[in-house]
Coordinates of C-alpha atoms in Angstrom, one line a residue:
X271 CA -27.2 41.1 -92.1
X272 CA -28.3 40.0 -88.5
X273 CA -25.3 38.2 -86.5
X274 CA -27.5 34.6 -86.8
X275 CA -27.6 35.0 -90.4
X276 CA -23.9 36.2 -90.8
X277 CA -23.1 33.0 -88.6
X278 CA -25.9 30.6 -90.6
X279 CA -23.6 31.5 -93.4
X280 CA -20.3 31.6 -92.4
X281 CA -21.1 27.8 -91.1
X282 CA -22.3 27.0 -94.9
X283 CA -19.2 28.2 -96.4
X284 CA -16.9 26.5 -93.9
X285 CA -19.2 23.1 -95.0
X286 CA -18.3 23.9 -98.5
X287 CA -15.0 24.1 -98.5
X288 CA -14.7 20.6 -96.3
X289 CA -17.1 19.3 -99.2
X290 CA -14.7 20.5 -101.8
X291 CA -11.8 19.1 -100.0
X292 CA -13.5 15.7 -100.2
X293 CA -13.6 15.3 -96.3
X294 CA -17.4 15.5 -95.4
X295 CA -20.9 15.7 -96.9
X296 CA -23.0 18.4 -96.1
X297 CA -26.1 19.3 -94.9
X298 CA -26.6 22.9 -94.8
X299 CA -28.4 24.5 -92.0
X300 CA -29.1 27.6 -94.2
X301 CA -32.5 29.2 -95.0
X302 CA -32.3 29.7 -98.6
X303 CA -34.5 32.1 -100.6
X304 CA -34.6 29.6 -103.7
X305 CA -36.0 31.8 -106.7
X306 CA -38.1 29.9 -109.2
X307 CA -41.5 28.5 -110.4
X308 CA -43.5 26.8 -107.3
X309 CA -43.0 23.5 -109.0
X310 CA -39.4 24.3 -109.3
X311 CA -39.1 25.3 -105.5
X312 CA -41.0 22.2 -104.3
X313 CA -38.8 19.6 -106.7
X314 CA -35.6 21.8 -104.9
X315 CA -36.8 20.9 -101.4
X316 CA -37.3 17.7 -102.3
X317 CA -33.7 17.0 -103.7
X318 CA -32.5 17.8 -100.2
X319 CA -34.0 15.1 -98.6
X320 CA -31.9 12.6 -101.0
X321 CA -29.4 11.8 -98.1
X322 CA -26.0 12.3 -99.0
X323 CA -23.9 9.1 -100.8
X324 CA -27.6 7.9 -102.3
X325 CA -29.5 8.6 -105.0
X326 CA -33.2 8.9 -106.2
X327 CA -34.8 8.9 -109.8
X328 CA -36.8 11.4 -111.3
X329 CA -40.1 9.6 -110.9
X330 CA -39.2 9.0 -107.8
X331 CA -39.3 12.6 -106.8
X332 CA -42.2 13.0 -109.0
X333 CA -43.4 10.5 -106.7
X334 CA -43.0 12.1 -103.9
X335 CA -44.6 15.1 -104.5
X336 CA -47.8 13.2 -105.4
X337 CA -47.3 13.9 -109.5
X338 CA -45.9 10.7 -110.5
X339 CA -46.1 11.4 -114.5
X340 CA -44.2 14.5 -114.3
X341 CA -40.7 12.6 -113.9
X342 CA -39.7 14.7 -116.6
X343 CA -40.8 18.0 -115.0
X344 CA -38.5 17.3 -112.2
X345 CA -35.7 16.9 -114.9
X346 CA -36.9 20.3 -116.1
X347 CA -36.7 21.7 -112.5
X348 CA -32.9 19.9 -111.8
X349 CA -31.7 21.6 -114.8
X350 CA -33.0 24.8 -113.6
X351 CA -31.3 24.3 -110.8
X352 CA -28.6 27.2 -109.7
X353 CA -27.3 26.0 -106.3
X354 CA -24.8 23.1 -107.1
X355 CA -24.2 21.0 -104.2
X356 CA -26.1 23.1 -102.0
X357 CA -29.4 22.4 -103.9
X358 CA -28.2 18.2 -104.3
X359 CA -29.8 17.7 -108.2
X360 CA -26.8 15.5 -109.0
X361 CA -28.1 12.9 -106.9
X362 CA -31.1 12.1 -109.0
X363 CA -30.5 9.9 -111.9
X364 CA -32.5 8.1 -113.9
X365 CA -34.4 5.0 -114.0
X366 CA -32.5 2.5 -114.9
X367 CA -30.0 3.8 -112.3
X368 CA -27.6 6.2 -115.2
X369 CA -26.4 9.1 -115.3
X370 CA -28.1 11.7 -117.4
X371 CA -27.3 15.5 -118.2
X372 CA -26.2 17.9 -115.6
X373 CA -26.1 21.4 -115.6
X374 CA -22.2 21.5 -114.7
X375 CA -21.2 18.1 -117.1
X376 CA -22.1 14.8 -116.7
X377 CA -18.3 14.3 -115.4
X378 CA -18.9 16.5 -112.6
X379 CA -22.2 14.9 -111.8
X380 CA -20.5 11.5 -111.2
X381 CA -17.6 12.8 -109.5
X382 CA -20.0 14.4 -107.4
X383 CA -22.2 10.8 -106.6
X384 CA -18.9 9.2 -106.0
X385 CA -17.0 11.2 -103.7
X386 CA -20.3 11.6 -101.4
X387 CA -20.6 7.5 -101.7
X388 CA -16.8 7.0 -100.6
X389 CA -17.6 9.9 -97.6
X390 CA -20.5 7.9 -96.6
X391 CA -18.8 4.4 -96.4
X392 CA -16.2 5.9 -94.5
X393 CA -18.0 7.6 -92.2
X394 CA -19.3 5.4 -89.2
X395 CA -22.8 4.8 -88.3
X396 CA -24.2 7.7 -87.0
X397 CA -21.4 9.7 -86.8
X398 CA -21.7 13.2 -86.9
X399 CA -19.8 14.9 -90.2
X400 CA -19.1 18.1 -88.8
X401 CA -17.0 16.6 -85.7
X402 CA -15.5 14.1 -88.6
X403 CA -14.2 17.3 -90.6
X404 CA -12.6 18.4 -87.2
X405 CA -10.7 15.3 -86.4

């Protein structure tokens, strides 16, 4: 593994495990080599630019990627979905703003939307995480 790479990753992990510990939200800095259909990579990318403490719906995303009847595709692709936390599929919910399934438990899922929502009202405007982690 090339030193960028090894430090690429080593950053991640550290983000993880300040995630975890309920300090920060992420966003990872990582190239990822997401394996799945092209549908399923494109709905992935897409998740990742929910910011953290929000959430979007499924037809949203659908939306988004200019297939706006395929809501339910996208819930195909979440549930496909591998990379907890680092690929953000708990933040979709659906329309009417509920929780629906998650690969990991419904529980999980809103534990998940609720500690990124406290992180983000905590954390001032335009603050950067990382240097929040630190303090």
């Amino acid at each position: 593994m090339r030193r960028q790479q090894a430090q690429g990753l080593l950053q991640g992990v550290e983000a993880l495990r300040f995630f975890v510990s309920g300090f920060i939200h992420i966003q990872l800095a990582i190239d990822l080599d997401l394996q799945g259909t092209d549908f399923e990579v494109q709905v992935w990318n897409a998740l990742s630019e929910v910011p953290t403490g929000t959430t979007a719906t499924y037809g949203e995303i659908a939306a988004r990627l200019g297939v706006p009847r395929q809501a339910r595709e996208v819930g195909e692709a979440c549930a496909a979905n591998k990379l907890a936390i680092v690929v953000p599929c708990h933040r979709i919910v659906k329309k009417d703003g509920s929780i629906s399934g998650y690969r990991w438990g419904v529980r999980r899922k809103r534990a998940l939307l609720e500690r990124e929502h406290r992180a983000r009202l905590l954390r001032p405007a335009g603050a950067n995480p990382h240097e929040m982690a630190a303090s």
